[in-house]
mmCIF file of C-alpha atoms in Angstrom:
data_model
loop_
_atom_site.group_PDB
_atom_site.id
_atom_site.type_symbol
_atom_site.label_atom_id
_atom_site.label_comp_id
_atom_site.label_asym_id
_atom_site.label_seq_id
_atom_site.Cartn_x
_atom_site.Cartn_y
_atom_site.Cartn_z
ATOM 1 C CA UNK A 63 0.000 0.000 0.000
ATOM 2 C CA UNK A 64 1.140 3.676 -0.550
ATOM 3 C CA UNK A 65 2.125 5.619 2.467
ATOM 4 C CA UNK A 66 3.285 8.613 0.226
ATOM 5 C CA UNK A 67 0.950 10.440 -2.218
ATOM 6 C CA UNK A 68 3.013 13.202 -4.452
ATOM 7 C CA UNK A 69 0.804 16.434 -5.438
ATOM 8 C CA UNK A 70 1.311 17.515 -8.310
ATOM 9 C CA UNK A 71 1.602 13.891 -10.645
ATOM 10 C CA UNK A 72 3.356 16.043 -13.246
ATOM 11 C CA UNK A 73 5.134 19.273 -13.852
ATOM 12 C CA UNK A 74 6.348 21.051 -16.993
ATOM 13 C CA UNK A 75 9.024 24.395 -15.928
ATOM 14 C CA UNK A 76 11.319 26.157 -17.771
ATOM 15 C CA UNK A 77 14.736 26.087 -16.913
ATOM 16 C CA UNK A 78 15.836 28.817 -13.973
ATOM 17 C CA UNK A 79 12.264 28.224 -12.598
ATOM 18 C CA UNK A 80 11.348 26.569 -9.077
ATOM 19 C CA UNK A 81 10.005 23.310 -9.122
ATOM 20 C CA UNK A 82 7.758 22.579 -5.634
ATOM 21 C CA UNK A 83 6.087 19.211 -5.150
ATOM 22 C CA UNK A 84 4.159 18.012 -2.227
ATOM 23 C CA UNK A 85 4.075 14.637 -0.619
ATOM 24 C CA UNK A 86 1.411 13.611 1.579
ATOM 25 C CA UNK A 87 1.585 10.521 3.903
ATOM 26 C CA UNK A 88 -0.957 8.836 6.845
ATOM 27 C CA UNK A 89 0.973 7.407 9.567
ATOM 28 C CA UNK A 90 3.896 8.487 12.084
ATOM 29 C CA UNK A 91 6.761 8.055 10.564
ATOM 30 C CA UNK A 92 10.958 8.046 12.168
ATOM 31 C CA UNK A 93 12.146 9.984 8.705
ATOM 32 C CA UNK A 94 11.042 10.713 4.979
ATOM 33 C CA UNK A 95 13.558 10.810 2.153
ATOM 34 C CA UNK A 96 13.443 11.760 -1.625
ATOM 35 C CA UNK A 97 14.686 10.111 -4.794
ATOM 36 C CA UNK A 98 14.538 10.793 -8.085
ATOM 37 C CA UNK A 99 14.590 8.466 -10.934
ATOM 38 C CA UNK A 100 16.141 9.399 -14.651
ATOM 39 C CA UNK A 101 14.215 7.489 -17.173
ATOM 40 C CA UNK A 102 13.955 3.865 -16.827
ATOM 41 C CA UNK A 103 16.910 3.513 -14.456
ATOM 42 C CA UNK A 104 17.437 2.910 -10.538
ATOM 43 C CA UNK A 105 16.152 5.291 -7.766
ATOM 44 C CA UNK A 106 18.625 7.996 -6.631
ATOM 45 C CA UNK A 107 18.503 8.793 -2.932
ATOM 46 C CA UNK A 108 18.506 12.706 -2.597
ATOM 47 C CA UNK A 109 17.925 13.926 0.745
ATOM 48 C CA UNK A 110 16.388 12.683 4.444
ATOM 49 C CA UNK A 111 14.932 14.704 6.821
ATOM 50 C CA UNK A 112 14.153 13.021 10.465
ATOM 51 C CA UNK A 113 10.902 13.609 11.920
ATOM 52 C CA UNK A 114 12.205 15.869 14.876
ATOM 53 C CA UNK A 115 13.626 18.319 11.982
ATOM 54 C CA UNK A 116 11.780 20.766 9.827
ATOM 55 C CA UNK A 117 13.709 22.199 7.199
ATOM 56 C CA UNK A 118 16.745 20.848 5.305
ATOM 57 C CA UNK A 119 18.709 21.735 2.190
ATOM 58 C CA UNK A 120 21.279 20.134 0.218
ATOM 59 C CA UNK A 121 22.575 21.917 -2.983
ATOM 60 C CA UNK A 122 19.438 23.480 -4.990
ATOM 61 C CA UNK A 123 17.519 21.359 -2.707
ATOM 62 C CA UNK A 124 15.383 22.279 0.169
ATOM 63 C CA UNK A 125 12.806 20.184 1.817
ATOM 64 C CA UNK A 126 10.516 20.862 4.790
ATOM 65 C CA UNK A 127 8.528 18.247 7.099
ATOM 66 C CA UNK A 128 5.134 19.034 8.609
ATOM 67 C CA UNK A 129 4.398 16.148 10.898
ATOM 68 C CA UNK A 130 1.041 17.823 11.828
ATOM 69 C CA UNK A 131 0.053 17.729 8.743
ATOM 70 C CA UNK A 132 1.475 14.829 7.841
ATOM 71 C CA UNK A 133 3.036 16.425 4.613
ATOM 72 C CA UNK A 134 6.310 17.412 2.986
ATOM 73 C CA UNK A 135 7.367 19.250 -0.022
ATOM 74 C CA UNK A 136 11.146 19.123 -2.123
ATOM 75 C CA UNK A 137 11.828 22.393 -3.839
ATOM 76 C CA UNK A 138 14.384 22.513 -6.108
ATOM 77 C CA UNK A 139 15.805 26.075 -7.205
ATOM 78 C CA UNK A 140 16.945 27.324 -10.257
ATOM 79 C CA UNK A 141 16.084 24.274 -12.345
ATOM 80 C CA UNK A 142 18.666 22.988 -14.905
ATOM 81 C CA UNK A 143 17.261 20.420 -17.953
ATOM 82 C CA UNK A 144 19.284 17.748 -16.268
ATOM 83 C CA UNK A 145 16.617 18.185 -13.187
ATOM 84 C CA UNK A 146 14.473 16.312 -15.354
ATOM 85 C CA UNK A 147 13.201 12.947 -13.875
ATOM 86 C CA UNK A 148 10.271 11.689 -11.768
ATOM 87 C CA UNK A 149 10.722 12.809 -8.170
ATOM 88 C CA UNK A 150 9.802 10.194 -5.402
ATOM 89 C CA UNK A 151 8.487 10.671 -1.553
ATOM 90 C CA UNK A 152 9.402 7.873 0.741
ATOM 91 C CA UNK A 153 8.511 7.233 4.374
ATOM 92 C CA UNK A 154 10.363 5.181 7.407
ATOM 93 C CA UNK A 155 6.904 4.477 9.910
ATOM 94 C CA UNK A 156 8.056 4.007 12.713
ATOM 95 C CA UNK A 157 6.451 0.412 13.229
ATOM 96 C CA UNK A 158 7.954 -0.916 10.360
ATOM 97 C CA UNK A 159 11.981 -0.657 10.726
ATOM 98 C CA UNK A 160 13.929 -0.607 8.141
ATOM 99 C CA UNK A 161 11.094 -0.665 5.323
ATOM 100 C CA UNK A 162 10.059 2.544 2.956
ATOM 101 C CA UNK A 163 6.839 2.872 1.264
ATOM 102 C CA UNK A 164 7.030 4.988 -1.836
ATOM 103 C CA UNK A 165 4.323 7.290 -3.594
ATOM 104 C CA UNK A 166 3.984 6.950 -7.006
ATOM 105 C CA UNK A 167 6.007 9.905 -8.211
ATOM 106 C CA UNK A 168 5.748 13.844 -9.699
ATOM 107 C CA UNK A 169 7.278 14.049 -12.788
ATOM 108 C CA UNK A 170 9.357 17.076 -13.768
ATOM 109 C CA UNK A 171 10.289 17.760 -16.928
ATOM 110 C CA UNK A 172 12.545 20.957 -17.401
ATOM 111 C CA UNK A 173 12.439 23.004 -20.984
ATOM 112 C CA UNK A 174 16.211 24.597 -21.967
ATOM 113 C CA UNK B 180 31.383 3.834 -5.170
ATOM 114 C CA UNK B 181 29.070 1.936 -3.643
ATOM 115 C CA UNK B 182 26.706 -0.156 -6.019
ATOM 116 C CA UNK B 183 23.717 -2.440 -6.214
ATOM 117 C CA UNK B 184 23.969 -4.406 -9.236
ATOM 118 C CA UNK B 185 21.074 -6.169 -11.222
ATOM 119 C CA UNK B 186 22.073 -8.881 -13.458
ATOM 120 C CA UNK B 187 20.122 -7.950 -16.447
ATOM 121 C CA UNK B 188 18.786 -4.513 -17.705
ATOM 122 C CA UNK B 189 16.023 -6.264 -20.090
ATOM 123 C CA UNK B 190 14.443 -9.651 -20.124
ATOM 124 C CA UNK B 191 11.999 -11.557 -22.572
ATOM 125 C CA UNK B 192 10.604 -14.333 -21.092
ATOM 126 C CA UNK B 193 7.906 -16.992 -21.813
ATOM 127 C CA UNK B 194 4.631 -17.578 -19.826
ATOM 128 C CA UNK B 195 5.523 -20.366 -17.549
ATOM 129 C CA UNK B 196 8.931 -19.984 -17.516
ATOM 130 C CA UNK B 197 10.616 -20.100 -13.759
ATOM 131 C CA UNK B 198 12.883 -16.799 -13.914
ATOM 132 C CA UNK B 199 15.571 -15.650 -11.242
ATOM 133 C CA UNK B 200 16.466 -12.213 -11.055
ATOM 134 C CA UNK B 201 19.360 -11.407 -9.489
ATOM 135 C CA UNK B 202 20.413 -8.867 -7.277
ATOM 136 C CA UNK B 203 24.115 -8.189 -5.712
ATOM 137 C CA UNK B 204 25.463 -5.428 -3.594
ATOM 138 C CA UNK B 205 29.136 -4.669 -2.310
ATOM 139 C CA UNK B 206 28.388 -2.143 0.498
ATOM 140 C CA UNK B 207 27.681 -5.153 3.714
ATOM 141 C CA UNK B 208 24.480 -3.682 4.174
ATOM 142 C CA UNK B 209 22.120 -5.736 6.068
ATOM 143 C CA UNK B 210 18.987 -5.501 3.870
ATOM 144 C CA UNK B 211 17.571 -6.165 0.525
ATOM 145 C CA UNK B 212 14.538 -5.352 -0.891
ATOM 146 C CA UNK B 213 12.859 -6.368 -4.484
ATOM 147 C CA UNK B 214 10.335 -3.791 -5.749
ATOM 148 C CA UNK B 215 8.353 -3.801 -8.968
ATOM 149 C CA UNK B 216 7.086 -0.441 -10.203
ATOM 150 C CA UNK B 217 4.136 0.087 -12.524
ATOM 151 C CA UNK B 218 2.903 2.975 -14.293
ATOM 152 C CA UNK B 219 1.236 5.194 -11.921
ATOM 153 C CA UNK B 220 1.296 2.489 -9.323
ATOM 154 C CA UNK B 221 5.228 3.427 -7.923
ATOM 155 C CA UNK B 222 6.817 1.251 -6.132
ATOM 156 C CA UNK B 223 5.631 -1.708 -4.847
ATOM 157 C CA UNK B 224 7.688 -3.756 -1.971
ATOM 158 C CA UNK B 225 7.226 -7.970 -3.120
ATOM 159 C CA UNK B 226 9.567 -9.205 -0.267
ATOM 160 C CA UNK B 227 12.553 -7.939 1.439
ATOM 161 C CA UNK B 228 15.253 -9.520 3.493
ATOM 162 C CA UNK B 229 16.794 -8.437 7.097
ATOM 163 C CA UNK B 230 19.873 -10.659 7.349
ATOM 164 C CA UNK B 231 21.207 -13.848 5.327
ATOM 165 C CA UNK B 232 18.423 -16.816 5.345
ATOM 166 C CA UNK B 233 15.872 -14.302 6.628
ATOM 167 C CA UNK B 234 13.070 -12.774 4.607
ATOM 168 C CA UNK B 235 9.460 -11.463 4.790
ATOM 169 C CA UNK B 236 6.444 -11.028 2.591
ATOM 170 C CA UNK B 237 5.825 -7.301 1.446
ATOM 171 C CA UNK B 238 2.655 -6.000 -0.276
ATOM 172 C CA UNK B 239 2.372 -8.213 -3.251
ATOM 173 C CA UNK B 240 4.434 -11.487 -2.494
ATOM 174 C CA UNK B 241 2.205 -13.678 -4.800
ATOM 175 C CA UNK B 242 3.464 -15.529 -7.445
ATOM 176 C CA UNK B 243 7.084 -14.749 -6.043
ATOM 177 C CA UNK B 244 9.842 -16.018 -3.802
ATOM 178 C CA UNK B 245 13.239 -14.672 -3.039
ATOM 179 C CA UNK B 246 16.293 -16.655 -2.012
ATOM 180 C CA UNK B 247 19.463 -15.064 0.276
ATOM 181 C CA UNK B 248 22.051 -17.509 0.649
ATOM 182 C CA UNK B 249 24.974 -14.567 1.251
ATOM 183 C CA UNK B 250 24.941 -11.472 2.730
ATOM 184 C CA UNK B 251 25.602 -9.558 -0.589
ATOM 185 C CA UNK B 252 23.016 -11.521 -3.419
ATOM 186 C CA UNK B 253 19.173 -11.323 -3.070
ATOM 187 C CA UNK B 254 17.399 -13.675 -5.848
ATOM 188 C CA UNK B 255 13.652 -12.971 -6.853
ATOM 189 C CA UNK B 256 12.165 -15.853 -8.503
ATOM 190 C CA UNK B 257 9.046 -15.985 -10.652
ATOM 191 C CA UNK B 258 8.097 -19.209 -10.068
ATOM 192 C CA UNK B 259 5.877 -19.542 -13.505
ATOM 193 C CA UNK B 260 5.927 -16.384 -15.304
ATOM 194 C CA UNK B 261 2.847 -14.954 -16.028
ATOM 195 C CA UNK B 262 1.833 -11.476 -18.222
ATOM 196 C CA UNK B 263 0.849 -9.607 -15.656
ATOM 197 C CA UNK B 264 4.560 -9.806 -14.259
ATOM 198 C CA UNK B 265 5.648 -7.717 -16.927
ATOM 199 C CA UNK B 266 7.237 -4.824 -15.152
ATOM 200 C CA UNK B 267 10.395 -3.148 -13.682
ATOM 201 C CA UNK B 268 11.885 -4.547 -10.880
ATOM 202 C CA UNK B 269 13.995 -2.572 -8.920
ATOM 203 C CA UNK B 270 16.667 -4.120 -6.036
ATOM 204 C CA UNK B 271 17.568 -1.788 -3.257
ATOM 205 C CA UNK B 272 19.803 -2.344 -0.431
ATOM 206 C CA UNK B 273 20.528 -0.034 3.447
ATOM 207 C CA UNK B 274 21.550 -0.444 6.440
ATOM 208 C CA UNK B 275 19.834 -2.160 8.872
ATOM 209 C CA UNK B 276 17.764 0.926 9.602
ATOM 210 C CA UNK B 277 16.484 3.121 6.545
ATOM 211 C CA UNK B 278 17.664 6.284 8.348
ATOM 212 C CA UNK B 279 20.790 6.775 5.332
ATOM 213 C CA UNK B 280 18.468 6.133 2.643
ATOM 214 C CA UNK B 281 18.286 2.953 0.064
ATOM 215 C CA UNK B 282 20.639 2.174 -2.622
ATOM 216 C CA UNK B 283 18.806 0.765 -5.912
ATOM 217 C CA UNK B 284 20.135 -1.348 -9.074
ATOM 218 C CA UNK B 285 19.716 -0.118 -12.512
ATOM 219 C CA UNK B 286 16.314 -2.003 -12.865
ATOM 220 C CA UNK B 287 15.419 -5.283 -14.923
ATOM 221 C CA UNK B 288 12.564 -4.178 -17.319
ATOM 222 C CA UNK B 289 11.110 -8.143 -17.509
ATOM 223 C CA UNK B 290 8.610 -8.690 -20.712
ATOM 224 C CA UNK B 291 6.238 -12.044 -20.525
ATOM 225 C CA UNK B 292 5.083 -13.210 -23.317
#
């Protein structure tokens, strides 16, 4: 079953342009971590952010956690045409150590 | 670099058939997971494994079993192939908490015909 649900399912941006997409989940989770995935390869593991912390950036990255709402959102800044790929949410419950449960993806595709 | 190897990127297979898919990673990490991931369905977990000999079902086990005779190669294995197991499959490893994030394989885009 899918913890994560990503908001929007797709996204077209021009390149220098934000990119914001929102992942929603139901249960208490220990962290939540995004990938992204280039066109029919393997997942890439971007960035985690532990459910005691709120904001985090790496690079052009920045994500926030909202454990009230149960909610999260990557933002990546400036976006480059390599950005494009199909962005993934994916959440550590806490009763279930050691396993993620995916969403089923935003996809971002970048115009030069 | 670290790296979670899948033994084939593309497979054509016959209803059926019994197919192994094979997964190997060089970074000692405790678990392995198998995932197949469907258009607009992500990724699914089929069964993932905590520690050599040890394994449990995930969210769609059926018509699959998975094999982990050494700590660094996770088999999934269709017993009879059927069409509706066309699909990626994707092999992650981590740690034996997910708190540093999962390493995945290229992907094995399996076709049965």
């Amino acid at each position: 079953s899918q913890q994560g649900e990503e908001d929007p399912q797709a996204l077209s941006i021009q390149e220098g342009e934000n990119a914001t997409m929102n992942c929603s989940y139901k249960t208490s989770i220990n962290n939540l971590q995004w990938y992204r995935q280039n066109s029919g390869r393997g997942l890439v593991h971007l960035i985690l952010i532990r459910s005691n912390e709120r904001e985090k950036h790496s690079g052009r990255l920045r994500v926030t956690l909202d454990t009230s709402k149960k909610s999260s959102s990557l933002l990546i800044t400036a976006s480059r045409a390599a950005d494009t790929a199909s962005y993934f949410c994916a959440t550590a419950r806490s009763d279930s150590w050691g396993k993620l449960q995916f969403g089923a993806g935003t996809q971002v595709v970048v115009t030069p | 670099d670290v790296k979670v190897t899948q033994s084939s990127r593309y497979l054509v297979k016959r209803t059926g058939e019994k197919v192994f898919l094979e997964c190997v990673q060089d970074m000692d990490h405790e678990n392995m997971f198998w995932y197949r991931q469907d258009p607009g369905l992500g990724l699914r977990l089929i069964y993932f494994s905590y520690d050599v000999k040890m394994k449990e079902k995930g969210d769609i086990p059926e018509g699959y079993s998975v094999s982990r005779e050494k700590k660094e190669r996770f088999s999934l294995i269709l017993e009879s192939a059927s069409t509706n197991q066309t699909s990626m499959y994707l092999c992650a490893s981590s740690l034996r908490t997910a708190n540093y994030g999962y390493t995945f394989g290229s992907g094995t885009r399996l076709t049965v015909v």
